[in-house]
Short mmCIF file of C-alpha atoms and ligand atoms in Angstrom, two decimals:
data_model
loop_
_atom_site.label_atom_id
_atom_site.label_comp_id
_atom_site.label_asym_id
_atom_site.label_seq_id
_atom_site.Cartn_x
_atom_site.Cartn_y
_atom_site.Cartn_z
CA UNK N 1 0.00 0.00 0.00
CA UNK N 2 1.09 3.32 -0.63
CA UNK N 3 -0.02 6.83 0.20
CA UNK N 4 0.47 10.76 0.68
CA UNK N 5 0.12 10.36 4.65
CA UNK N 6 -0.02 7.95 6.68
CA UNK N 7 -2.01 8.63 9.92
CA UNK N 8 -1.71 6.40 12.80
CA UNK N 9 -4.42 7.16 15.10
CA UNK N 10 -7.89 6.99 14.60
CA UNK N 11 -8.93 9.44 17.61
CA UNK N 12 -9.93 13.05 16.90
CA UNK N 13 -6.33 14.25 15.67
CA UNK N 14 -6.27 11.43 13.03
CA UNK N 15 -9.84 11.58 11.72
CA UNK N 16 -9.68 15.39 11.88
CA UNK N 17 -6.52 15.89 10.12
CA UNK N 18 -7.26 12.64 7.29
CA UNK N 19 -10.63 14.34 6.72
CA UNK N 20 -8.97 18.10 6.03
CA UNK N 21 -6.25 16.51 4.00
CA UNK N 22 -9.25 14.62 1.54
CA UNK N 23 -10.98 18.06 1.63
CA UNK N 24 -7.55 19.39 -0.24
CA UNK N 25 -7.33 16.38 -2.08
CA UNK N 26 -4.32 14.57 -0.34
CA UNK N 27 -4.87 10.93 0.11
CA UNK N 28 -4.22 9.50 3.37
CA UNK N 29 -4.69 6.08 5.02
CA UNK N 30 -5.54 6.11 9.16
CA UNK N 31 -4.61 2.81 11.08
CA UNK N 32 -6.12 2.31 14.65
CA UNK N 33 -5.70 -0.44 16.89
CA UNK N 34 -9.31 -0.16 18.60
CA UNK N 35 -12.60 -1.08 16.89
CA UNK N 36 -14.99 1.67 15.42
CA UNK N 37 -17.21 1.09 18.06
CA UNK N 38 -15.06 1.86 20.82
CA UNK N 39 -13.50 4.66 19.22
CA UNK N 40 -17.09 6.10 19.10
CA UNK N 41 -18.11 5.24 22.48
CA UNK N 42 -14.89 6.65 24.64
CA UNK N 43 -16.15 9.07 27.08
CA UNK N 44 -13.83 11.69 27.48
CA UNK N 45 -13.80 15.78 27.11
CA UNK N 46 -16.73 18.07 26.70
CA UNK N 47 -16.00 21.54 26.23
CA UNK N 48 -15.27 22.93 22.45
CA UNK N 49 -14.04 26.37 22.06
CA UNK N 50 -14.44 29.10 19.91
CA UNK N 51 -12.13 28.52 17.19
CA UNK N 52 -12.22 24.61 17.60
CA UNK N 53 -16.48 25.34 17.10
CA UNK N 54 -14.87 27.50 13.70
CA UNK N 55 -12.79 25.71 12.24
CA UNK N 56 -14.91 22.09 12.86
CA UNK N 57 -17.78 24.18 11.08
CA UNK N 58 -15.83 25.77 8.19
CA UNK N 59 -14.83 21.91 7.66
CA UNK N 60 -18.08 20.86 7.29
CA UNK N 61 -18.54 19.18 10.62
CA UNK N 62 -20.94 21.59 12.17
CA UNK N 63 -24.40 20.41 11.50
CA UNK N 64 -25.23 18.58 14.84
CA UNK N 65 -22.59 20.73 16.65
CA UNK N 66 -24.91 24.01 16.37
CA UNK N 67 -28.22 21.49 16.56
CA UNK N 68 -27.21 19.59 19.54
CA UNK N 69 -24.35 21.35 21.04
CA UNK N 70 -25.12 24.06 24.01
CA UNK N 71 -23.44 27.56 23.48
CA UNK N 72 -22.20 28.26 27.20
CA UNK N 73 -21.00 31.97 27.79
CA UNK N 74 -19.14 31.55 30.33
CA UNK N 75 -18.33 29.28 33.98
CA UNK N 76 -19.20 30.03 37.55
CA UNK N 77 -15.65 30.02 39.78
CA UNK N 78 -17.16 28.95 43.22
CA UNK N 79 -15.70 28.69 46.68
CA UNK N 80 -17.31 28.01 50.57
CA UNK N 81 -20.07 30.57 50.38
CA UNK N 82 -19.72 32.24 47.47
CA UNK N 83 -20.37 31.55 43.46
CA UNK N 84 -19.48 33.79 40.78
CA UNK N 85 -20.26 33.83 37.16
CA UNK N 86 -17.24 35.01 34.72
CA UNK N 87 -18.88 35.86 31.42
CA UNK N 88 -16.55 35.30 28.32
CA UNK N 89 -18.57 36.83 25.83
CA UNK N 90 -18.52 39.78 27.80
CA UNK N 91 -15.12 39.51 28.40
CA UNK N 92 -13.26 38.32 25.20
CA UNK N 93 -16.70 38.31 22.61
CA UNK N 94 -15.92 34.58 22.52
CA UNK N 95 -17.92 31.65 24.12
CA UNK N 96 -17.76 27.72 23.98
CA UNK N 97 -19.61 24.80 23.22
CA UNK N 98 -21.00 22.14 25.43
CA UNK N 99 -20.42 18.87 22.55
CA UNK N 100 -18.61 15.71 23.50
CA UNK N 101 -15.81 14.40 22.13
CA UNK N 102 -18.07 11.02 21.57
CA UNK N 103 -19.72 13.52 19.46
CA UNK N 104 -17.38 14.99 17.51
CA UNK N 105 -16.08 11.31 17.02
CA UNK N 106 -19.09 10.14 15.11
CA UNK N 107 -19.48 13.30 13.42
CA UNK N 108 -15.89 12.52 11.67
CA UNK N 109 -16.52 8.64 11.55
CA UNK N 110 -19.68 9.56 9.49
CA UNK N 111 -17.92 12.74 7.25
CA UNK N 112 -15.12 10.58 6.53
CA UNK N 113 -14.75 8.66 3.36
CA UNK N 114 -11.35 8.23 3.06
CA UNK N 115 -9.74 4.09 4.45
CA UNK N 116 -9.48 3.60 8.13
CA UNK N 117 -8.07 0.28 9.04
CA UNK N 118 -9.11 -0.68 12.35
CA UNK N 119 -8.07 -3.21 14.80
CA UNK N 120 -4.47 -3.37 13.62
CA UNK N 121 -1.88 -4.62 15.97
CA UNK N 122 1.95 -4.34 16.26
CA UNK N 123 1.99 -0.82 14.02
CA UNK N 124 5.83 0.20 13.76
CA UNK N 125 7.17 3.21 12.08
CA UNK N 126 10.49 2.50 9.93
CA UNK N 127 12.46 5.50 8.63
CA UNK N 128 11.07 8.37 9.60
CA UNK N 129 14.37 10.49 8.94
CA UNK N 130 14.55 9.38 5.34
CA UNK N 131 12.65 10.27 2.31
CA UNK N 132 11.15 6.59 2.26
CA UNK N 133 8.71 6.54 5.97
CA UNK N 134 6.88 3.55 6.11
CA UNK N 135 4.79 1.86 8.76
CA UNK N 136 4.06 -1.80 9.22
CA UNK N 137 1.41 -3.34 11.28
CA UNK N 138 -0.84 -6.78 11.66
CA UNK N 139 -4.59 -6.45 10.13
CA UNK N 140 -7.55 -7.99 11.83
CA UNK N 141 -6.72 -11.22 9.53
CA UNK N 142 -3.36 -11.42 11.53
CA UNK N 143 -1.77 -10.20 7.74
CA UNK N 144 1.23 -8.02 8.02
CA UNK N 145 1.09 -5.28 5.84
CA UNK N 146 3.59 -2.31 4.83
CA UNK N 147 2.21 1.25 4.48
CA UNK N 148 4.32 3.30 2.45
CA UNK N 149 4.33 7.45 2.34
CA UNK N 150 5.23 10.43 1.59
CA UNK N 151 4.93 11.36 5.63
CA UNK N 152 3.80 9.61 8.60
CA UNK N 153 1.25 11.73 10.82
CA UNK N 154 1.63 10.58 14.45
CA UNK N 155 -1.97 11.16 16.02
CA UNK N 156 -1.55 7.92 18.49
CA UNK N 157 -2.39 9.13 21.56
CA UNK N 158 -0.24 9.29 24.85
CA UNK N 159 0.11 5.02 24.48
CA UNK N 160 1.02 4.82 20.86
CA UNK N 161 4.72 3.81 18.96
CA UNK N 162 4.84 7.62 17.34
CA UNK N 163 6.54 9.56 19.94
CA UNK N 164 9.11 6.83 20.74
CA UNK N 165 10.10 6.72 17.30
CA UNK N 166 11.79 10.24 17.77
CA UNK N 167 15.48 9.00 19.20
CA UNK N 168 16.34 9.50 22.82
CA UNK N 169 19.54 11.84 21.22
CA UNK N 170 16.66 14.21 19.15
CA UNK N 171 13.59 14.78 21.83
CA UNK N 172 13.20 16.25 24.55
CA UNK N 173 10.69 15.62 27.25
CA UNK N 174 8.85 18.05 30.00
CA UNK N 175 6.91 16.31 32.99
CA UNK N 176 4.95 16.91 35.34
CA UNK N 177 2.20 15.06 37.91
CA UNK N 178 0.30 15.94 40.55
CA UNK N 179 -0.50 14.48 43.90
CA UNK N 180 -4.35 13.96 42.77
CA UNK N 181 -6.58 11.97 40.11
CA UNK N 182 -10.42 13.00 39.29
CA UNK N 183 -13.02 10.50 39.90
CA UNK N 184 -15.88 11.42 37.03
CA UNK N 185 -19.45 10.37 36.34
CA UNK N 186 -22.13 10.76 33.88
CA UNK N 187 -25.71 10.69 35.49
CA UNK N 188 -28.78 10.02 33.23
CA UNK N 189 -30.23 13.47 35.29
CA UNK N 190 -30.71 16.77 34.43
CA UNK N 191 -27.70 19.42 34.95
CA UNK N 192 -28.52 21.32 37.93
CA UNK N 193 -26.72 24.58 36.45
CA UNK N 194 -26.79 26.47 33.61
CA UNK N 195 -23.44 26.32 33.11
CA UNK N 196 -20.17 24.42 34.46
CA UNK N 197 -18.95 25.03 38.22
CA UNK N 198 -15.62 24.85 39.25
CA UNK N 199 -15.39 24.57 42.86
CA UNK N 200 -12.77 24.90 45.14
CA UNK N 201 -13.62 23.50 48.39
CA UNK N 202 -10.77 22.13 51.96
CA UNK N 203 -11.99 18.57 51.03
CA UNK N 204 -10.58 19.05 47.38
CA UNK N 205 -12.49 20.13 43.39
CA UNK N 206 -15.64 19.57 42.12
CA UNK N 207 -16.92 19.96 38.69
CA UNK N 208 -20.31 19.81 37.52
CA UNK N 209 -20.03 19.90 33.79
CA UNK N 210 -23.23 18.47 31.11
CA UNK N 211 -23.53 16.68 28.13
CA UNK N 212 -27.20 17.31 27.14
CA UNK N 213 -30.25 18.63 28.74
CA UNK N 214 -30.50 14.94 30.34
CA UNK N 215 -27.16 13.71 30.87
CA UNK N 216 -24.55 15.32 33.72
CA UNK N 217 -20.96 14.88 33.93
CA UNK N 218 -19.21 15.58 36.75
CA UNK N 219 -16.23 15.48 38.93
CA UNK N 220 -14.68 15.01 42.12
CA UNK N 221 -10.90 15.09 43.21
CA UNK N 222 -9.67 12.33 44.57
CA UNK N 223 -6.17 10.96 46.07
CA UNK N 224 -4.14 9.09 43.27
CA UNK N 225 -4.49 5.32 43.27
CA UNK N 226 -8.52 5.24 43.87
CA UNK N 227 -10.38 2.55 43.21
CA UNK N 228 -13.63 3.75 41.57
CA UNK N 229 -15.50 0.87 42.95
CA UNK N 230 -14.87 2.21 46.03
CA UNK N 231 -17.05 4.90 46.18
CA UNK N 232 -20.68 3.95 45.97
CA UNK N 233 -23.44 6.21 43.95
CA UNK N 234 -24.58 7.82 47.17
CA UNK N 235 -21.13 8.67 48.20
CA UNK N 236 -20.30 10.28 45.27
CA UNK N 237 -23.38 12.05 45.12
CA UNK N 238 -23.39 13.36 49.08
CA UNK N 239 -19.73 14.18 48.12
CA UNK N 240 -20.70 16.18 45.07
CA UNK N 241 -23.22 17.82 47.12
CA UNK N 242 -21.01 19.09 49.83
CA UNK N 243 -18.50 20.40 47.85
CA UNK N 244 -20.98 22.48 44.95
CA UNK N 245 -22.44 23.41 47.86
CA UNK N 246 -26.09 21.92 47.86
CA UNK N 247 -28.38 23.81 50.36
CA UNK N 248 -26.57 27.54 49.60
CA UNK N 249 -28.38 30.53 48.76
CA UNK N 250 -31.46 28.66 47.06
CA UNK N 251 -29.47 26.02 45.13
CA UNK N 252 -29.32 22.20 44.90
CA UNK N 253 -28.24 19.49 43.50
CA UNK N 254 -30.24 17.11 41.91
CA UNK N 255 -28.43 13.27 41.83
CA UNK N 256 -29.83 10.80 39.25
CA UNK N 257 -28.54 7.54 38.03
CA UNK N 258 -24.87 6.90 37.54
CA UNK N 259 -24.46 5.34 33.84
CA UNK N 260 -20.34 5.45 34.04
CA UNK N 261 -17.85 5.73 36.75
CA UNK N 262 -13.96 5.94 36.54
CA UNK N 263 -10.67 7.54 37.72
CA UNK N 264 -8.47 9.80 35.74
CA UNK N 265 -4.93 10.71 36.23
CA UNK N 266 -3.87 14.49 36.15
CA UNK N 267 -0.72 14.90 34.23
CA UNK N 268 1.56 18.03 32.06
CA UNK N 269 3.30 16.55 29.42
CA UNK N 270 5.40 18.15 26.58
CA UNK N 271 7.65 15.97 23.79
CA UNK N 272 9.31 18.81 21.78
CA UNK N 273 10.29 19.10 18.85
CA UNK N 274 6.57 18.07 17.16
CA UNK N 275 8.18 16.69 13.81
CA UNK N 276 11.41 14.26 13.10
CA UNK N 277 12.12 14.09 9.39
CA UNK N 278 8.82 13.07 7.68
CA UNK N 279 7.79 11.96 11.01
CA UNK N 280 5.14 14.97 12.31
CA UNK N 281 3.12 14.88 16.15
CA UNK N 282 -0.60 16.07 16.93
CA UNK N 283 -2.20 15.59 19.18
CA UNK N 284 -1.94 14.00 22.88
CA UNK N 285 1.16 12.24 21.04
CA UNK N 286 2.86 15.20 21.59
CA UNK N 287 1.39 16.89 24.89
CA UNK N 288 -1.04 15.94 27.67
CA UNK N 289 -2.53 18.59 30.02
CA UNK N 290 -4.50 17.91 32.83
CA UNK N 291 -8.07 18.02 32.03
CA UNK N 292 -9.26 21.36 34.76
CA UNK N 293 -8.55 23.63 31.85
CA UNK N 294 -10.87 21.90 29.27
CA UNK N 295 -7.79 21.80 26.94
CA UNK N 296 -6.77 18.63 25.63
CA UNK N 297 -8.66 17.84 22.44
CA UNK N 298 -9.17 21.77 21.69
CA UNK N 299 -5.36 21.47 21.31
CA UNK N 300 -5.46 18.37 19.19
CA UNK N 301 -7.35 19.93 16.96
CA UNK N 302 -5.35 23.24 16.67
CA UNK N 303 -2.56 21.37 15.94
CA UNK N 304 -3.86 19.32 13.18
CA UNK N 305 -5.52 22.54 11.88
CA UNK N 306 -1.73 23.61 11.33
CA UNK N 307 -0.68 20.70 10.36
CA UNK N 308 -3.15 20.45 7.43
CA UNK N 309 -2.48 23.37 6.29
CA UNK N 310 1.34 22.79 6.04
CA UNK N 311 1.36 19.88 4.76
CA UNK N 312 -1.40 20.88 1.80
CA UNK N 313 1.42 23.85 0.77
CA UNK N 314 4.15 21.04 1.49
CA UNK N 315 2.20 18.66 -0.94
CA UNK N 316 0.39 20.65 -3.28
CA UNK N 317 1.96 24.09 -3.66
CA UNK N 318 5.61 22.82 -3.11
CA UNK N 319 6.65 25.44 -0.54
CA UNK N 320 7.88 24.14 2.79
CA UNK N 321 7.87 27.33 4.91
CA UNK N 322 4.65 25.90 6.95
CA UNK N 323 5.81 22.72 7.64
CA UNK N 324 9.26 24.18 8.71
CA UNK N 325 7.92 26.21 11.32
CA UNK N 326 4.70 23.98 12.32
CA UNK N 327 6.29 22.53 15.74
CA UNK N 328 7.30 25.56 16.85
CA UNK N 329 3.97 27.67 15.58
CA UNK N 330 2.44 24.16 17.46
CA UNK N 331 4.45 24.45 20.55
CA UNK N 332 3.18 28.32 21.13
CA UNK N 333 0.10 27.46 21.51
CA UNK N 334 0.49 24.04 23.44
CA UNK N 335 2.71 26.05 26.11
CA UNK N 336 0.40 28.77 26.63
CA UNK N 337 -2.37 25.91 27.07
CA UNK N 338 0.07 23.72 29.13
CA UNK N 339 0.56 27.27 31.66
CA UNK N 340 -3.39 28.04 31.70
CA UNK N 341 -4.33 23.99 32.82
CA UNK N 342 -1.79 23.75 35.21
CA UNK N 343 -3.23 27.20 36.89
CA UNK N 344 -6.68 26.26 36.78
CA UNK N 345 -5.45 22.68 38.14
CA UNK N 346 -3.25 24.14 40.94
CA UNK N 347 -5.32 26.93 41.96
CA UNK N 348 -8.62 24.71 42.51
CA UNK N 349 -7.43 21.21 44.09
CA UNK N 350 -7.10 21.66 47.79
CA UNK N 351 -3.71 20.43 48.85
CA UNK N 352 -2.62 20.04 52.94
CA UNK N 353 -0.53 23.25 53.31
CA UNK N 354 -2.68 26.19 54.58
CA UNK N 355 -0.58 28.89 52.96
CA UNK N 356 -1.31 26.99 49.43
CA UNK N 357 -4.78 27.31 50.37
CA UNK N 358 -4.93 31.01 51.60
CA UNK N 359 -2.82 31.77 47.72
CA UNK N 360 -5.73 29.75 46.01
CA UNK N 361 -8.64 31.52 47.48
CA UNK N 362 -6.79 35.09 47.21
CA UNK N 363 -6.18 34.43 43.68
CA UNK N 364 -10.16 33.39 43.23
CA UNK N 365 -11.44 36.61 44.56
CA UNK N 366 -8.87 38.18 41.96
CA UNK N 367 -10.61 36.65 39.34
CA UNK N 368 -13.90 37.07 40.07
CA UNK N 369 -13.64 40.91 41.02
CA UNK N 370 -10.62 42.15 38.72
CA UNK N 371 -11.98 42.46 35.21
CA UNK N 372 -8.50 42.14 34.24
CA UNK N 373 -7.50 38.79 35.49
CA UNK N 374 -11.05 37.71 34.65
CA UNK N 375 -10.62 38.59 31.12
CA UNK N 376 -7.12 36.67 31.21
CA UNK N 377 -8.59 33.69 32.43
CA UNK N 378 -11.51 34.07 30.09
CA UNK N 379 -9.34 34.24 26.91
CA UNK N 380 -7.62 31.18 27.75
CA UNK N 381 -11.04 29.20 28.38
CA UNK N 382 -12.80 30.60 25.75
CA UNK N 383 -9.51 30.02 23.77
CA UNK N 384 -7.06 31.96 21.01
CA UNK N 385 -7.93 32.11 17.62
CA UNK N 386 -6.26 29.84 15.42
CA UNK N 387 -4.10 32.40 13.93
CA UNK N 388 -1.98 32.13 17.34
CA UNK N 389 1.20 30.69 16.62
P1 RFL P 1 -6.65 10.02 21.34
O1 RFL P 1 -8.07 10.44 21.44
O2 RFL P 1 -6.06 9.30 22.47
O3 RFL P 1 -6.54 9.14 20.02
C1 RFL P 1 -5.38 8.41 19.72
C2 RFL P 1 -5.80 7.20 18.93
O4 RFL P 1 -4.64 6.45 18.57
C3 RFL P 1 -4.92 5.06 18.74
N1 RFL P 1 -3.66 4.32 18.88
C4 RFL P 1 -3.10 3.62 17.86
N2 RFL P 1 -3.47 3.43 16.59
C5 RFL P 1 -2.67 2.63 15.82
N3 RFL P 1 -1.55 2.02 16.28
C6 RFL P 1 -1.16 2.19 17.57
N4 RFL P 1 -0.07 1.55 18.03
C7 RFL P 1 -1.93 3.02 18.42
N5 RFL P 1 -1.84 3.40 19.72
C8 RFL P 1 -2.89 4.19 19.97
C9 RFL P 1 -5.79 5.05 19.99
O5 RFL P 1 -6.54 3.84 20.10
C10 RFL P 1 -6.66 6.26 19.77
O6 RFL P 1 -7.85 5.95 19.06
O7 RFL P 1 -5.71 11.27 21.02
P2 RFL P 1 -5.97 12.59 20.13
O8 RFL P 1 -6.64 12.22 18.82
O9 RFL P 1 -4.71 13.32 20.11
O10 RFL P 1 -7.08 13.41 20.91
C11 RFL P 1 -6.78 13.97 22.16
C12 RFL P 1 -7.97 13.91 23.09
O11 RFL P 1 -8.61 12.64 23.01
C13 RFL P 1 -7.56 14.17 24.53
O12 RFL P 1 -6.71 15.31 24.62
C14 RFL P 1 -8.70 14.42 25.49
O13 RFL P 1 -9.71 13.44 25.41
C15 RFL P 1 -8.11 14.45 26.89
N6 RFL P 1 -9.14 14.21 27.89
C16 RFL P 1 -9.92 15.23 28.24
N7 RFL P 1 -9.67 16.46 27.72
C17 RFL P 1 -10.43 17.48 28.06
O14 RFL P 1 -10.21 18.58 27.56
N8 RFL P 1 -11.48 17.31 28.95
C18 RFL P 1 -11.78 16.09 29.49
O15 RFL P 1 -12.73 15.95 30.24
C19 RFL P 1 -10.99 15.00 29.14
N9 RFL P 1 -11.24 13.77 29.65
C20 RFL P 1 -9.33 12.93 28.44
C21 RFL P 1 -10.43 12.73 29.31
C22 RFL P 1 -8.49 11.86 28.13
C23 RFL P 1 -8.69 10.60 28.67
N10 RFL P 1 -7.73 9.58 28.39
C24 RFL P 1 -6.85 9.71 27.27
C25 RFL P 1 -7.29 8.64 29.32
C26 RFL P 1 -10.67 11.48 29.82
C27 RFL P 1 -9.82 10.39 29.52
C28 RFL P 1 -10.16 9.05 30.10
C1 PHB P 2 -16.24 17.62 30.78
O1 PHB P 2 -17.40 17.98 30.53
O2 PHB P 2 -15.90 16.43 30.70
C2 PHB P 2 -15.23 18.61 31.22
C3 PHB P 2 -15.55 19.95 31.18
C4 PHB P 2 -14.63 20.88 31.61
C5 PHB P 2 -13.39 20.47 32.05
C6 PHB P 2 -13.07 19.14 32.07
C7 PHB P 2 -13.99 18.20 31.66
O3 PHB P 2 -12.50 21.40 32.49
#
């Protein structure tokens, strides 16, 4: 087999980027080691912003976005006693969308008409230095195959073979974890906000985020290591209830059935540069940020916006200044990202040292009464236009 790009990785980076490259008339074949269905069914982020709603609209993926999806203008920042709304639109003239990344999966699974292999095994990229890149792999038949192109897109994920492929001697790697995990649930219930609350509260976060006008998602923080299991429905709920602070000036929360239940670990990650050779990153390949900021796939998708793009003028038009400079336009915007989730992360999860928490709560009332920091805050959520790089 041979073809212009070979994309390994059939989450949102790899069906994003294969379906902009057929839009410009570049071939590509995706490989993915999970089935369709689970692909499809993955429950992770929620939160689209603005020019992640653009650009998946001016690529024909908007349809159910603007049908379905919930324009939120902006959060409520909430601590013991006190909520407060910050309103992006008023802030930065930008808001986000409510749509989940299940969502945005089937909407590319359905625009898609280019070959997706699933349920490979054993992918390996060969060569990515030289002008010959290839990949092998094992089909569902157990058939090894050879994919040979012109470049190999690495949109595997924080698990796959593409980082690793960069030598030791030509990457470089920035860490770092924190002392905490969030335990999340969807609820077949109602949301009982308007719009998401992020809580700070002495017995750690809470989240109440929404998928629809009948499904909840929320979260609490809880100490690395948890079992999920552990924690029955009506703990999590009472817990959730403390912490959003059920009973406060009028409000409550409403609990409903829990459909899913599961831990997530909290983790900044960096692998710079973004392309070896013909080898190029997107994606949580190249970066993971904890989730408090709402950032992870909105970056994906940046980056394989730029990434497109380059690689149609590196294709088509012959010129090569894009794809020269793509990992460091990328790595702009994944720092500045990478900065704004690890200050939402550190300045809502409680932590054991008083003075930490005295710093967190003075820099809450900042943000909720300076309109300067609020706008700050709010043009990170609400995030930079695509042009940023
Ligand atoms: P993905 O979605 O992980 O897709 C990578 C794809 O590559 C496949 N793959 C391989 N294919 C072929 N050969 C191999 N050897 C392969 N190894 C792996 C994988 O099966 C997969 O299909 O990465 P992508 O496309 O870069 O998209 C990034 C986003 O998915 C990610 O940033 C967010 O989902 C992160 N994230 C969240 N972000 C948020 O902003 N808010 C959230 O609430 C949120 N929740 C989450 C999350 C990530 C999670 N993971 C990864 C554990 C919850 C979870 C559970
Ligand atoms: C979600 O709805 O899953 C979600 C929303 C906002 C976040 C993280 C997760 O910051």
């Amino acid at each position: 087999m041979r073809t212009e790009v070979a994309v390994i990785g059939a989450g949102p980076a790899g069906l994003l980027l294969a379906h902009l490259l057929a839009r410009a008339g570049i071939d590509s074949v995706v490989v993915e080691t999970r089935s369709q269905e689970y692909v499809a069914s993955r429950i992770r982020a929620g939160i689209l912003e603005h020019a992640a709603v653009e650009l998946l609209t001016s690529a024909g993926l908007g349809d159910r976005l603007h049908a379905e999806g919930h324009e939120h203008r902006g959060v409520y920042l909430q601590w013991p006693g006190e909520r407060h709304h910050l309103d992006f639109l008023n802030l930065t003239g930008r808001s986000v969308h409510v749509y989940g990344q299940t969502e945005v999966q089937k909407d590319l699974v359905a625009a898609h008409q280019g070959p997706v292999v699933y349920e490979v095994t054993d992918t390996r990229l060969h060569d990515v230095h030289t002008d010959r890149p290839h990949l092998t792999f094992v089909d569902r038949d157990g058939v090894r195959r050879r994919l040979d192109a012109t470049v190999i897109a690495g949109c595997d994920g924080s698990f796959g073979p593409s980082r690793a492929a960069v030598p030791e001697s030509a990457r470089r790697v920035f860490e770092r974890t924190y002392p905490y995990s969030w335990l999340g649930i969807l609820a077949d219930v109602a949301p009982s906000t308007d719009e998401l609350i992020y809580a700070w509260h002495p017995d750690g976060f809470a989240l109440h985020s929404m998928r629809s006008p009948s499904v909840s998602r929320l979260y609490l923080q809880v100490p690395n290591g948890t079992d999920p299991a552990h924690w029955s429905d009506r703990q999590v709920w009472d817990e959730l209830a403390k912490r959003l602070g059920h009973g406060q000036n009028g409000w409550t929360l409403t609990p409903g059935p829990i459909t899913d239940k599961s831990v997530l670990p909290m983790r900044s990650f960096v692998q710079t540069p973004m392309r070896h050779g013909n080898l190029f990153l997107a994606g949580d390949a190249a970066h993971i940020v904890p989730p408090t900021g709402a950032k992870g796939l909105n970056l994906a998708i940046a980056d394989v916006a730029l990434l497109a793009r380059a690689l149609t003028a590196m294709l088509r038009e012959r010129t090569t200044a894009l794809i020269d400079t793509y990992s460091d336009n990328a790595l702009r915007r994944v720092w500045r990202c990478t900065h704004f989730s690890w200050w939402m992360t550190t300045m809502l999860h409680a932590s054991d040292d008083p003075f930490d928490a005295q710093l967190q709560l003075s820099q809450l009332r900042w943000v909720t009464t300076s309109t300067a920091a609020a706008t700050g805050l709010a043009e990170n959520y609400a995030g930079l236009p695509l042009t940023f790089a």
